[in-house]
Amino acid sequence: MKPTWCPGCGDFAVLNALYQALAALDLDPKNVVVVSGIGCSGRLPIFVNSYGFHGVHGRVLPTAMGVKIGNPKLTVIAVGGDGDGLAIGGGHFPHAARRNIDITYIMLDNNIYGLTKGQASPTTLQSFQGKSSPYGVAEENLNPIALALAYDVSFVARGYAGQIKHLTDLMIEGINHKGFSFIHALSPCVVFNDTYPYYGKKVTPIAPYENPSNKMRALELWQDKHHIFLGTFYKDETRQTFNERIRDIIGQFPRDDEKYFKELLNRYA
């Protein structure tokens, strides 16, 4: 099925990068699940030849976590927009991070509510003037990278729809990461908030000599006012995943479950 986004939408490039990443990893489509919320990005699973789930607004991460817990062998990729992930779904982000569940979350950030014709989203810059904000935006914008670092996500990266090869490489790295990986994908909306010119002047690759395990350095990079850095900000490969912890807990549980449960009930009888 062909994508139905507006011509020039950055989501085409993100989808293209995902195709290339899945192909490069040689993953069997029947072992891949792409989960989405609501918004333009929510359509993405429809265009991928794998299992997919188009869920309700802001619930992409709980759904994706449920899929992974139900079948840990699956490669689970959650996709959502800046509104879906940082407004109605913002409360799920830190909990996915602290669980360090082994899924990849790609946030397609177009800095606008494009599907509903251009209202300011949590990442819209204050200088943006649209039909619903003709005098600019009253609130300051959220920074997804800053939130991910503060939540202690174990893999944090940023890519750009204008650089598909680089975005593909980040997706490969994120999917291969053991634990919760977050990829902030800058995906301009050419109809309601065309940020291609803005990003074209600001995006800068993170230098290859930067150590991605240095959290303090990652915090300095996102606070740089003159550049929007692209690349892997932070990576912690030492943390245990949620499924590993659950497996350890189950291993400590008495083997005779029925006997244990009856004894437990008798304590209250």
mmCIF file of C-alpha atoms in Angstrom:
data_model
loop_
_atom_site.group_PDB
_atom_site.id
_atom_site.type_symbol
_atom_site.label_atom_id
_atom_site.label_comp_id
_atom_site.label_asym_id
_atom_site.label_seq_id
_atom_site.Cartn_x
_atom_site.Cartn_y
_atom_site.Cartn_z
ATOM 1 C CA MET A 1 0.000 0.000 0.000
ATOM 2 C CA LYS A 2 1.354 3.412 -0.944
ATOM 3 C CA PRO A 3 1.694 6.119 1.731
ATOM 4 C CA THR A 4 -0.981 8.802 1.714
ATOM 5 C CA TRP A 5 0.972 11.661 3.288
ATOM 6 C CA CYS A 6 1.212 15.100 1.674
ATOM 7 C CA PRO A 7 3.881 15.426 -1.062
ATOM 8 C CA GLY A 8 7.173 16.417 0.553
ATOM 9 C CA CYS A 9 6.212 15.227 4.058
ATOM 10 C CA GLY A 10 9.233 14.203 6.111
ATOM 11 C CA ASP A 11 7.436 11.020 7.127
ATOM 12 C CA PHE A 12 8.233 9.558 3.669
ATOM 13 C CA ALA A 13 11.930 9.767 4.483
ATOM 14 C CA VAL A 14 11.474 8.225 7.935
ATOM 15 C CA LEU A 15 9.502 5.350 6.404
ATOM 16 C CA ASN A 16 12.195 4.902 3.749
ATOM 17 C CA ALA A 17 14.872 4.780 6.453
ATOM 18 C CA LEU A 18 12.849 2.188 8.374
ATOM 19 C CA TYR A 19 12.528 0.026 5.232
ATOM 20 C CA GLN A 20 16.293 0.164 4.739
ATOM 21 C CA ALA A 21 17.042 -0.530 8.401
ATOM 22 C CA LEU A 22 14.776 -3.596 8.535
ATOM 23 C CA ALA A 23 16.254 -4.864 5.262
ATOM 24 C CA ALA A 24 19.826 -4.321 6.466
ATOM 25 C CA LEU A 25 19.065 -6.216 9.680
ATOM 26 C CA ASP A 26 17.538 -9.007 7.574
ATOM 27 C CA LEU A 27 14.583 -9.321 9.946
ATOM 28 C CA ASP A 28 11.771 -11.694 9.057
ATOM 29 C CA PRO A 29 8.587 -9.567 8.637
ATOM 30 C CA LYS A 30 6.573 -12.069 10.653
ATOM 31 C CA ASN A 31 8.797 -11.352 13.667
ATOM 32 C CA VAL A 32 8.457 -7.563 13.445
ATOM 33 C CA VAL A 33 5.625 -5.499 14.931
ATOM 34 C CA VAL A 34 5.234 -1.786 14.264
ATOM 35 C CA VAL A 35 2.916 -0.012 16.707
ATOM 36 C CA SER A 36 1.565 3.524 16.317
ATOM 37 C CA GLY A 37 -0.693 6.062 17.973
ATOM 38 C CA ILE A 38 -2.762 8.789 16.323
ATOM 39 C CA GLY A 39 -1.594 11.493 13.941
ATOM 40 C CA CYS A 40 0.049 11.526 10.523
ATOM 41 C CA SER A 41 2.757 9.197 11.856
ATOM 42 C CA GLY A 42 0.044 6.821 13.080
ATOM 43 C CA ARG A 43 -0.461 5.622 9.524
ATOM 44 C CA LEU A 44 3.069 4.304 9.216
ATOM 45 C CA PRO A 45 2.429 0.644 10.230
ATOM 46 C CA ILE A 46 -0.049 0.355 7.345
ATOM 47 C CA PHE A 47 2.785 0.884 4.877
ATOM 48 C CA VAL A 48 5.169 -1.710 6.359
ATOM 49 C CA ASN A 49 4.963 -5.358 5.363
ATOM 50 C CA SER A 50 5.030 -6.676 8.923
ATOM 51 C CA TYR A 51 2.571 -7.002 11.768
ATOM 52 C CA GLY A 52 1.207 -3.651 12.845
ATOM 53 C CA PHE A 53 -1.091 -2.047 15.376
ATOM 54 C CA HIS A 54 -2.682 1.392 14.964
ATOM 55 C CA GLY A 55 -3.728 2.227 18.510
ATOM 56 C CA VAL A 56 -5.466 5.108 20.228
ATOM 57 C CA HIS A 57 -4.022 8.577 20.819
ATOM 58 C CA GLY A 58 -1.006 8.695 23.117
ATOM 59 C CA ARG A 59 -0.977 4.983 23.917
ATOM 60 C CA VAL A 60 1.733 3.777 21.583
ATOM 61 C CA LEU A 61 4.236 2.917 24.320
ATOM 62 C CA PRO A 62 1.901 0.895 26.598
ATOM 63 C CA THR A 63 0.735 -1.052 23.548
ATOM 64 C CA ALA A 64 4.256 -1.689 22.308
ATOM 65 C CA MET A 65 5.403 -2.744 25.791
ATOM 66 C CA GLY A 66 2.499 -5.165 26.034
ATOM 67 C CA VAL A 67 3.435 -6.752 22.712
ATOM 68 C CA LYS A 68 7.059 -7.175 23.797
ATOM 69 C CA ILE A 69 6.154 -8.630 27.189
ATOM 70 C CA GLY A 70 3.709 -11.015 25.516
ATOM 71 C CA ASN A 71 6.340 -12.273 23.076
ATOM 72 C CA PRO A 72 9.923 -11.197 23.902
ATOM 73 C CA LYS A 73 11.212 -12.770 20.672
ATOM 74 C CA LEU A 74 9.546 -10.102 18.537
ATOM 75 C CA THR A 75 11.264 -6.951 17.299
ATOM 76 C CA VAL A 76 8.902 -4.207 18.432
ATOM 77 C CA ILE A 77 9.071 -0.695 16.982
ATOM 78 C CA ALA A 78 6.836 2.065 18.308
ATOM 79 C CA VAL A 79 6.229 5.145 16.142
ATOM 80 C CA GLY A 80 4.438 8.332 17.103
ATOM 81 C CA GLY A 81 4.408 12.069 16.629
ATOM 82 C CA ASP A 82 5.418 14.940 18.890
ATOM 83 C CA GLY A 83 1.808 15.542 19.911
ATOM 84 C CA ASP A 84 1.047 11.875 20.448
ATOM 85 C CA GLY A 85 4.195 11.271 22.471
ATOM 86 C CA LEU A 86 4.663 14.495 24.439
ATOM 87 C CA ALA A 87 1.103 15.728 25.068
ATOM 88 C CA ILE A 88 -1.571 13.104 25.707
ATOM 89 C CA GLY A 89 1.009 10.298 25.792
ATOM 90 C CA GLY A 90 3.713 12.172 27.689
ATOM 91 C CA GLY A 91 3.160 10.262 30.912
ATOM 92 C CA HIS A 92 4.144 6.951 29.369
ATOM 93 C CA PHE A 93 7.594 8.047 28.202
ATOM 94 C CA PRO A 94 9.385 8.024 31.614
ATOM 95 C CA HIS A 95 7.895 4.680 32.569
ATOM 96 C CA ALA A 96 9.092 3.005 29.383
ATOM 97 C CA ALA A 97 12.515 4.460 30.176
ATOM 98 C CA ARG A 98 12.688 3.225 33.774
ATOM 99 C CA ARG A 99 11.565 -0.243 32.716
ATOM 100 C CA ASN A 100 14.214 -0.260 29.988
ATOM 101 C CA ILE A 101 12.031 -2.561 27.965
ATOM 102 C CA ASP A 102 13.697 -3.784 24.784
ATOM 103 C CA ILE A 103 11.754 -1.822 22.155
ATOM 104 C CA THR A 104 12.614 1.034 19.787
ATOM 105 C CA TYR A 105 10.592 4.244 19.944
ATOM 106 C CA ILE A 106 10.812 6.513 16.880
ATOM 107 C CA MET A 107 9.272 9.933 17.450
ATOM 108 C CA LEU A 108 8.448 11.623 14.141
ATOM 109 C CA ASP A 109 8.640 15.270 15.177
ATOM 110 C CA ASN A 110 7.068 17.710 12.708
ATOM 111 C CA ASN A 111 6.668 20.502 15.299
ATOM 112 C CA ILE A 112 2.921 20.812 14.581
ATOM 113 C CA TYR A 113 -0.433 19.037 14.780
ATOM 114 C CA GLY A 114 -0.482 18.457 11.031
ATOM 115 C CA LEU A 115 -3.397 16.018 10.834
ATOM 116 C CA THR A 116 -5.746 18.603 12.386
ATOM 117 C CA LYS A 117 -4.533 21.448 10.152
ATOM 118 C CA GLY A 118 -1.758 23.163 12.023
ATOM 119 C CA GLN A 119 -2.238 23.787 15.747
ATOM 120 C CA ALA A 120 0.895 24.267 17.862
ATOM 121 C CA SER A 121 2.251 21.031 19.347
ATOM 122 C CA PRO A 122 4.525 20.577 22.408
ATOM 123 C CA THR A 123 7.619 21.012 20.205
ATOM 124 C CA THR A 124 6.457 24.033 18.179
ATOM 125 C CA LEU A 125 8.827 26.981 18.532
ATOM 126 C CA GLN A 126 7.485 30.148 20.169
ATOM 127 C CA SER A 127 8.217 32.117 16.999
ATOM 128 C CA PHE A 128 5.754 30.011 14.958
ATOM 129 C CA GLN A 129 2.741 31.955 13.678
ATOM 130 C CA GLY A 130 -0.195 29.925 12.390
ATOM 131 C CA LYS A 131 -3.968 30.182 12.138
ATOM 132 C CA SER A 132 -4.424 29.087 15.749
ATOM 133 C CA SER A 133 -1.467 31.126 17.029
ATOM 134 C CA PRO A 134 -1.253 34.267 14.838
ATOM 135 C CA TYR A 135 0.857 36.119 17.427
ATOM 136 C CA GLY A 136 3.221 33.252 18.190
ATOM 137 C CA VAL A 137 3.053 30.432 20.734
ATOM 138 C CA ALA A 138 2.641 31.326 24.414
ATOM 139 C CA GLU A 139 4.451 28.281 25.806
ATOM 140 C CA GLU A 140 8.081 27.317 25.439
ATOM 141 C CA ASN A 141 8.671 24.172 23.399
ATOM 142 C CA LEU A 142 9.661 20.815 24.869
ATOM 143 C CA ASN A 143 12.907 19.173 23.809
ATOM 144 C CA PRO A 144 12.467 15.387 23.344
ATOM 145 C CA ILE A 145 16.221 14.732 23.661
ATOM 146 C CA ALA A 146 16.354 16.600 26.972
ATOM 147 C CA LEU A 147 13.416 14.581 28.299
ATOM 148 C CA ALA A 148 14.920 11.281 27.167
ATOM 149 C CA LEU A 149 18.229 12.083 28.877
ATOM 150 C CA ALA A 150 16.460 13.201 32.051
ATOM 151 C CA TYR A 151 14.390 10.005 32.081
ATOM 152 C CA ASP A 152 17.615 8.012 31.740
ATOM 153 C CA VAL A 153 16.642 6.297 28.483
ATOM 154 C CA SER A 154 19.430 3.819 27.748
ATOM 155 C CA PHE A 155 19.787 4.788 24.047
ATOM 156 C CA VAL A 156 19.110 8.345 22.855
ATOM 157 C CA ALA A 157 19.653 9.511 19.269
ATOM 158 C CA ARG A 158 18.434 12.114 16.805
ATOM 159 C CA GLY A 159 18.110 11.835 13.021
ATOM 160 C CA TYR A 160 16.705 14.033 10.274
ATOM 161 C CA ALA A 161 14.404 13.330 7.340
ATOM 162 C CA GLY A 162 16.804 15.291 5.135
ATOM 163 C CA GLN A 163 19.558 12.714 5.816
ATOM 164 C CA ILE A 164 18.042 9.293 5.174
ATOM 165 C CA LYS A 165 21.276 7.257 5.239
ATOM 166 C CA HIS A 166 22.239 8.658 8.624
ATOM 167 C CA LEU A 167 18.719 8.097 9.980
ATOM 168 C CA THR A 168 18.854 4.508 8.712
ATOM 169 C CA ASP A 169 22.117 3.904 10.553
ATOM 170 C CA LEU A 170 20.601 5.272 13.783
ATOM 171 C CA MET A 171 17.597 2.969 13.439
ATOM 172 C CA ILE A 172 19.862 -0.032 12.950
ATOM 173 C CA GLU A 173 21.855 0.957 16.036
ATOM 174 C CA GLY A 174 18.684 1.554 18.038
ATOM 175 C CA ILE A 175 17.027 -1.729 17.083
ATOM 176 C CA ASN A 176 20.234 -3.614 17.895
ATOM 177 C CA HIS A 177 20.466 -1.905 21.303
ATOM 178 C CA LYS A 178 19.496 -4.140 24.214
ATOM 179 C CA GLY A 179 16.947 -2.049 26.094
ATOM 180 C CA PHE A 180 14.721 0.944 25.426
ATOM 181 C CA SER A 181 16.010 2.967 22.492
ATOM 182 C CA PHE A 182 14.649 6.394 21.573
ATOM 183 C CA ILE A 183 15.195 7.988 18.171
ATOM 184 C CA HIS A 184 14.069 11.586 17.712
ATOM 185 C CA ALA A 185 13.369 11.883 13.973
ATOM 186 C CA LEU A 186 13.029 15.464 12.712
ATOM 187 C CA SER A 187 10.280 15.168 10.107
ATOM 188 C CA PRO A 188 9.130 18.542 8.698
ATOM 189 C CA CYS A 189 5.489 19.188 7.779
ATOM 190 C CA VAL A 190 5.778 21.107 4.491
ATOM 191 C CA VAL A 191 2.129 22.210 4.548
ATOM 192 C CA PHE A 192 1.642 23.700 8.020
ATOM 193 C CA ASN A 193 5.151 24.238 9.412
ATOM 194 C CA ASP A 194 7.908 23.770 6.859
ATOM 195 C CA THR A 195 11.048 23.516 8.987
ATOM 196 C CA TYR A 196 13.341 22.232 6.225
ATOM 197 C CA PRO A 197 15.001 25.678 5.796
ATOM 198 C CA TYR A 198 15.421 26.025 9.580
ATOM 199 C CA TYR A 199 16.925 22.571 10.044
ATOM 200 C CA GLY A 200 19.017 22.916 6.898
ATOM 201 C CA LYS A 201 20.986 25.681 8.628
ATOM 202 C CA LYS A 202 21.104 24.190 12.119
ATOM 203 C CA VAL A 203 21.648 20.419 11.937
ATOM 204 C CA THR A 204 25.184 19.328 12.739
ATOM 205 C CA PRO A 205 26.606 15.810 13.115
ATOM 206 C CA ILE A 206 27.900 14.806 16.530
ATOM 207 C CA ALA A 207 31.655 14.420 16.200
ATOM 208 C CA PRO A 208 32.765 10.775 15.910
ATOM 209 C CA TYR A 209 35.187 11.172 18.797
ATOM 210 C CA GLU A 210 32.372 11.981 21.262
ATOM 211 C CA ASN A 211 31.862 9.201 23.805
ATOM 212 C CA PRO A 212 28.158 8.163 23.789
ATOM 213 C CA SER A 213 28.443 6.769 27.320
ATOM 214 C CA ASN A 214 29.241 10.261 28.668
ATOM 215 C CA LYS A 215 25.881 11.552 29.987
ATOM 216 C CA MET A 216 27.285 14.959 30.933
ATOM 217 C CA ARG A 217 28.568 15.485 27.399
ATOM 218 C CA ALA A 218 25.159 14.485 26.015
ATOM 219 C CA LEU A 219 23.506 17.090 28.239
ATOM 220 C CA GLU A 220 25.887 19.750 26.928
ATOM 221 C CA LEU A 221 25.130 18.851 23.314
ATOM 222 C CA TRP A 222 21.365 19.242 23.606
ATOM 223 C CA GLN A 223 21.736 22.624 25.323
ATOM 224 C CA ASP A 224 23.833 24.083 22.493
ATOM 225 C CA LYS A 225 21.895 27.109 21.202
ATOM 226 C CA HIS A 226 23.671 27.316 17.854
ATOM 227 C CA HIS A 227 23.377 23.738 16.584
ATOM 228 C CA ILE A 228 20.831 20.934 16.433
ATOM 229 C CA PHE A 229 23.025 17.902 16.794
ATOM 230 C CA LEU A 230 22.346 14.661 14.943
ATOM 231 C CA GLY A 231 23.662 11.278 16.026
ATOM 232 C CA THR A 232 23.838 9.121 19.132
ATOM 233 C CA PHE A 233 23.727 11.336 22.215
ATOM 234 C CA TYR A 234 23.841 8.626 24.848
ATOM 235 C CA LYS A 235 24.096 4.853 25.130
ATOM 236 C CA ASP A 236 24.199 2.667 28.238
ATOM 237 C CA GLU A 237 24.751 -0.997 27.403
ATOM 238 C CA THR A 238 25.103 -2.143 31.000
ATOM 239 C CA ARG A 239 21.506 -1.916 32.192
ATOM 240 C CA GLN A 240 19.303 -4.951 32.610
ATOM 241 C CA THR A 241 16.155 -4.997 30.472
ATOM 242 C CA PHE A 242 12.630 -5.349 31.854
ATOM 243 C CA ASN A 243 12.210 -8.866 30.471
ATOM 244 C CA GLU A 244 15.514 -9.958 32.039
ATOM 245 C CA ARG A 245 14.432 -8.669 35.436
ATOM 246 C CA ILE A 246 11.057 -10.381 35.176
ATOM 247 C CA ARG A 247 12.814 -13.627 34.242
ATOM 248 C CA ASP A 248 15.000 -13.316 37.355
ATOM 249 C CA ILE A 249 11.964 -12.676 39.548
ATOM 250 C CA ILE A 250 10.135 -15.689 38.113
ATOM 251 C CA GLY A 251 13.248 -17.766 38.780
ATOM 252 C CA GLN A 252 12.966 -16.935 42.494
ATOM 253 C CA PHE A 253 9.317 -17.944 42.637
ATOM 254 C CA PRO A 254 8.463 -21.358 44.260
ATOM 255 C CA ARG A 255 8.162 -24.065 41.637
ATOM 256 C CA ASP A 256 5.017 -25.603 43.096
ATOM 257 C CA ASP A 257 2.793 -22.649 42.230
ATOM 258 C CA GLU A 258 -0.471 -24.348 43.252
ATOM 259 C CA LYS A 259 0.837 -25.361 46.683
ATOM 260 C CA TYR A 260 2.309 -21.905 47.271
ATOM 261 C CA PHE A 261 -0.952 -20.217 46.276
ATOM 262 C CA LYS A 262 -3.028 -22.437 48.626
ATOM 263 C CA GLU A 263 -0.661 -21.656 51.494
ATOM 264 C CA LEU A 264 -0.952 -17.984 50.674
ATOM 265 C CA LEU A 265 -4.755 -18.201 50.758
ATOM 266 C CA ASN A 266 -4.689 -20.087 54.063
ATOM 267 C CA ARG A 267 -2.927 -17.169 55.701
ATOM 268 C CA TYR A 268 -6.133 -15.212 55.337
ATOM 269 C CA ALA A 269 -8.680 -18.004 55.928
#
